[in-house]
Tab-separated table of C-alpha atoms and ligand atoms in Angstrom:
chain	number	residue	atom	x	y	z
A	501	MET	CA	-19.974	22.444	0.725
A	502	GLU	CA	-18.360	19.052	1.217
A	503	PHE	CA	-16.185	18.072	-1.728
A	504	THR	CA	-13.346	15.573	-1.452
A	505	VAL	CA	-10.553	15.033	-3.946
A	506	ALA	CA	-8.678	11.765	-3.318
A	507	ILE	CA	-5.267	11.534	-4.957
A	508	ASP	CA	-3.342	8.273	-4.677
A	509	GLY	CA	-0.174	6.987	-6.259
A	510	PRO	CA	3.327	5.675	-5.622
A	511	ALA	CA	6.285	7.662	-4.271
A	512	ALA	CA	7.505	10.497	-6.530
A	513	SER	CA	4.617	10.116	-8.975
A	514	GLY	CA	3.826	13.825	-8.694
A	515	LYS	CA	0.694	13.353	-6.577
A	516	GLY	CA	1.825	15.777	-3.859
A	517	THR	CA	2.562	18.539	-6.350
A	518	ILE	CA	-0.781	17.977	-8.058
A	519	ALA	CA	-2.613	17.890	-4.708
A	520	ARG	CA	-1.090	21.201	-3.596
A	521	ALA	CA	-1.879	22.864	-6.915
A	522	ILE	CA	-5.500	21.653	-6.909
A	523	ALA	CA	-5.972	22.810	-3.315
A	524	ALA	CA	-4.594	26.275	-4.134
A	525	GLU	CA	-6.584	26.576	-7.335
A	526	PHE	CA	-9.971	25.631	-5.862
A	527	GLY	CA	-9.422	26.903	-2.321
A	528	PHE	CA	-9.582	23.429	-0.748
A	529	ALA	CA	-7.710	22.363	2.386
A	530	HIS	CA	-4.865	19.900	1.712
A	531	LEU	CA	-3.645	16.934	3.749
A	532	ASP	CA	-0.505	15.036	2.745
A	533	THR	CA	-1.360	11.765	4.492
A	534	GLY	CA	2.149	10.382	3.951
A	535	LEU	CA	3.271	12.891	6.587
A	536	LEU	CA	1.164	11.084	9.193
A	537	TYR	CA	2.977	7.800	8.553
A	538	ARG	CA	6.316	9.575	8.392
A	539	ALA	CA	5.633	11.262	11.752
A	540	VAL	CA	4.619	7.947	13.334
A	541	ALA	CA	7.838	6.319	12.134
A	542	MET	CA	10.075	9.191	13.274
A	543	LYS	CA	8.458	9.429	16.710
A	544	GLY	CA	10.158	6.140	17.541
A	545	GLY	CA	9.085	3.582	20.118
A	546	ASP	CA	5.942	1.567	19.648
A	547	PRO	CA	4.402	2.665	16.319
A	548	VAL	CA	0.838	1.864	17.404
A	549	GLY	CA	1.213	4.062	20.507
A	550	ALA	CA	2.836	6.751	18.348
A	551	ALA	CA	-0.087	6.683	15.903
A	552	LYS	CA	-2.644	6.908	18.708
A	553	SER	CA	-0.914	9.885	20.324
A	554	LEU	CA	0.168	11.779	17.199
A	555	ASN	CA	0.023	15.554	17.696
A	556	ALA	CA	0.741	18.795	15.838
A	557	ASP	CA	4.338	18.945	17.083
A	558	ASP	CA	5.040	15.494	15.627
A	559	LEU	CA	3.790	16.720	12.248
A	560	ALA	CA	5.927	19.871	12.387
A	561	ARG	CA	9.295	18.060	12.577
A	562	ASP	CA	11.666	19.187	9.864
A	563	ASP	CA	13.082	15.719	9.114
A	564	LEU	CA	9.851	14.170	7.844
A	565	ARG	CA	10.600	14.701	4.151
A	566	SER	CA	13.871	12.737	4.113
A	567	LEU	CA	14.308	9.492	2.172
A	568	ALA	CA	14.919	7.687	5.462
A	569	ALA	CA	11.613	8.937	6.885
A	570	GLY	CA	9.776	7.770	3.749
A	571	GLU	CA	11.355	4.350	3.983
A	572	ALA	CA	10.535	4.063	7.706
A	573	ALA	CA	6.974	5.284	7.048
A	574	SER	CA	6.424	2.546	4.479
A	575	ARG	CA	7.439	-0.021	7.135
A	576	VAL	CA	5.084	1.187	9.878
A	577	ALA	CA	2.302	1.595	7.282
A	578	VAL	CA	1.976	-2.190	6.919
A	579	LEU	CA	0.667	-2.431	10.507
A	580	PRO	CA	-3.166	-2.550	10.530
A	581	GLU	CA	-3.356	-0.999	14.024
A	582	VAL	CA	-1.272	1.974	12.915
A	583	ARG	CA	-3.537	2.489	9.895
A	584	ALA	CA	-6.675	2.137	12.006
A	585	ALA	CA	-5.454	4.783	14.460
A	586	LEU	CA	-5.102	7.315	11.635
A	587	VAL	CA	-8.445	6.751	9.878
A	588	ALA	CA	-10.693	9.078	11.917
A	589	PHE	CA	-8.391	12.092	11.597
A	590	GLN	CA	-8.194	11.672	7.812
A	591	ARG	CA	-11.964	11.207	7.391
A	592	GLU	CA	-12.730	14.273	9.490
A	593	PHE	CA	-10.287	16.286	7.435
A	594	ALA	CA	-11.955	15.069	4.216
A	595	GLN	CA	-15.358	16.248	5.407
A	596	ARG	CA	-14.426	19.798	6.312
A	597	ALA	CA	-16.603	22.487	4.818
A	598	GLY	CA	-15.123	24.182	1.794
A	599	GLY	CA	-13.599	21.084	0.250
A	600	ALA	CA	-10.489	19.002	0.876
A	601	VAL	CA	-7.745	17.296	-1.086
A	602	LEU	CA	-6.029	14.303	0.479
A	603	ASP	CA	-3.093	12.542	-1.131
A	604	GLY	CA	-1.710	9.153	-0.165
A	605	ARG	CA	-2.002	5.476	-1.057
A	606	ASP	CA	-5.469	4.403	0.116
A	607	ILE	CA	-7.554	7.578	0.021
A	608	GLY	CA	-9.850	6.553	-2.840
A	609	THR	CA	-10.056	2.920	-1.760
A	610	VAL	CA	-10.297	2.996	2.048
A	611	ILE	CA	-10.338	6.475	3.600
A	612	CYS	CA	-12.768	8.238	1.234
A	613	PRO	CA	-14.405	5.689	-1.074
A	614	GLU	CA	-17.205	8.238	-1.591
A	615	ALA	CA	-14.860	11.040	-2.723
A	616	GLU	CA	-16.290	13.216	-5.488
A	617	VAL	CA	-13.027	12.982	-7.445
A	618	LYS	CA	-10.491	10.150	-7.386
A	619	LEU	CA	-7.212	10.411	-9.202
A	620	PHE	CA	-4.539	7.735	-9.422
A	621	VAL	CA	-1.254	9.353	-10.370
A	622	THR	CA	1.516	7.107	-11.703
A	623	ALA	CA	4.809	7.269	-13.565
A	624	SER	CA	7.308	4.561	-14.477
A	625	PRO	CA	9.742	3.516	-11.721
A	626	GLU	CA	12.607	4.860	-13.864
A	627	THR	CA	10.995	8.292	-14.203
A	628	ARG	CA	10.208	8.465	-10.493
A	629	ALA	CA	13.724	7.366	-9.520
A	630	GLU	CA	15.198	10.006	-11.824
A	631	ARG	CA	13.014	12.707	-10.209
A	632	ARG	CA	13.891	11.578	-6.683
A	633	TRP	CA	17.563	11.392	-7.511
A	634	GLN	CA	17.621	14.897	-9.037
A	635	GLU	CA	15.620	16.228	-6.089
A	636	THR	CA	17.755	14.769	-3.298
A	637	GLY	CA	21.161	14.670	-4.975
A	638	THR	CA	22.141	11.693	-2.800
A	639	GLY	CA	23.457	8.256	-3.800
A	640	SER	CA	23.489	6.873	-7.324
A	641	TYR	CA	20.527	6.693	-9.715
A	642	GLU	CA	20.658	2.876	-9.486
A	643	GLU	CA	20.405	2.983	-5.692
A	644	VAL	CA	17.420	5.318	-5.832
A	645	LEU	CA	15.729	3.104	-8.461
A	646	GLU	CA	16.218	0.105	-6.184
A	647	GLN	CA	14.677	2.044	-3.258
A	648	VAL	CA	11.707	3.092	-5.390
A	649	ARG	CA	11.106	-0.530	-6.451
A	650	THR	CA	11.396	-1.833	-2.887
A	651	ARG	CA	8.992	0.821	-1.570
A	652	ASP	CA	6.491	0.154	-4.384
A	653	ALA	CA	6.546	-3.562	-3.624
A	654	ARG	CA	5.995	-2.986	0.101
A	655	ASP	CA	3.175	-0.477	-0.443
A	656	MET	CA	1.440	-2.599	-3.111
A	657	ASP	CA	1.853	-6.038	-1.572
A	658	ARG	CA	0.772	-5.313	2.007
A	659	ALA	CA	-2.445	-7.011	3.120
A	660	ASP	CA	-4.119	-3.966	4.668
A	661	ALA	CA	-5.057	-1.073	2.326
A	662	PRO	CA	-2.483	-1.827	-0.400
A	663	LEU	CA	-1.677	0.836	-2.975
A	664	ARG	CA	-4.010	0.338	-5.929
A	665	PRO	CA	-6.374	2.497	-7.968
A	666	ALA	CA	-10.026	2.639	-6.916
A	667	GLU	CA	-12.248	1.136	-9.628
A	668	ASP	CA	-13.635	4.545	-10.516
A	669	ALA	CA	-10.349	6.466	-10.284
A	670	VAL	CA	-9.130	8.533	-13.214
A	671	LEU	CA	-5.615	7.354	-14.113
A	672	LEU	CA	-3.018	10.008	-14.746
A	673	ASP	CA	0.389	8.812	-15.979
A	674	THR	CA	2.852	11.659	-15.538
A	675	SER	CA	5.877	9.889	-17.104
A	676	ASP	CA	5.766	12.078	-20.215
A	677	LEU	CA	4.013	15.118	-18.772
A	678	SER	CA	5.461	18.327	-17.369
A	679	ILE	CA	4.208	19.435	-13.952
A	680	ASP	CA	2.041	22.069	-15.624
A	681	GLU	CA	0.518	19.512	-17.994
A	682	ALA	CA	-0.201	17.056	-15.191
A	683	VAL	CA	-1.796	19.757	-13.044
A	684	ALA	CA	-3.876	20.946	-16.009
A	685	ARG	CA	-5.241	17.417	-16.536
A	686	ALA	CA	-6.128	17.095	-12.862
A	687	ARG	CA	-7.724	20.526	-12.888
A	688	GLU	CA	-9.958	19.516	-15.824
A	689	VAL	CA	-11.196	16.456	-13.939
A	690	VAL	CA	-12.000	18.466	-10.791
A	691	ALA	CA	-13.643	21.310	-12.709
A	692	ALA	CA	-15.806	18.865	-14.690
A	693	ARG	CA	-17.047	17.233	-11.471
A	694	LEU	CA	-17.713	20.579	-9.792
A	695	ALA	CA	-19.737	21.695	-12.820
A	696	ARG	CA	-22.059	18.693	-12.608
B	729	DC	O1	3.577	9.679	0.194
B	729	DC	P1	4.812	9.429	1.074
B	729	DC	O2	6.038	9.066	0.278
B	729	DC	O3	5.062	10.554	1.995
B	729	DC	O4	4.432	8.164	1.980
B	729	DC	C1	5.373	7.548	2.827
B	729	DC	C2	4.899	6.132	3.146
B	729	DC	O5	3.731	6.190	3.974
B	729	DC	C3	4.489	5.291	1.943
B	729	DC	O6	5.581	4.592	1.385
B	729	DC	C4	3.440	4.378	2.496
B	729	DC	C5	2.829	5.152	3.629
B	729	DC	N1	1.514	5.726	3.313
B	729	DC	C6	0.429	4.894	3.376
B	729	DC	O7	0.577	3.706	3.617
B	729	DC	N2	-0.833	5.385	3.177
B	729	DC	C7	-1.016	6.673	2.875
B	729	DC	N3	-2.262	7.127	2.691
B	729	DC	C8	0.093	7.543	2.768
B	729	DC	C9	1.366	7.036	2.970
């Protein structure tokens, strides 16, 4: 069975947590596509060459989850040639038998416009900055809020595959939801589509 769940949203919206939970619940494979951009950025050198030659070792680095890697990823992600080099891998992943969940910024709009389920997960910048700040314990809340706003602007304003909801995406604002509540909402959407 081919069944793709596309989950997009800004940094620290909760999309990764939701994606992992949905994958575990329904037995789907999960790809955090942000890791691809993070790995390209951390590989150093020419980002287009890095994207074309990305391998499993690059994705296994233990520094990919840092704030610095996220910031650097957002910068290389504006380059159309970097994005193009990563498309085929993501589409193949999405089509694997048994179902797949991909989370990122352009999954429902560019990578898998035919996905069976599309979710757009958001939360206010203040809520996301608070979560990031609690999670990392570095810098001040104001600094983290500034970083969140800068990253949002870069991801939303780029010309190629900007962050935006697909027209048929289900919007899920997690600002006032617990993780369990957000996952439950996502689960309902997936279960309803599977039952069709
Ligand atoms: O989801 P994340 O924070 O790991 O993503 C890091 C950066 O990678 C994000 O700011 C923009 C880029 N990205 C992207 O452009 N497209 C994706 N599908 C996933 C991430």
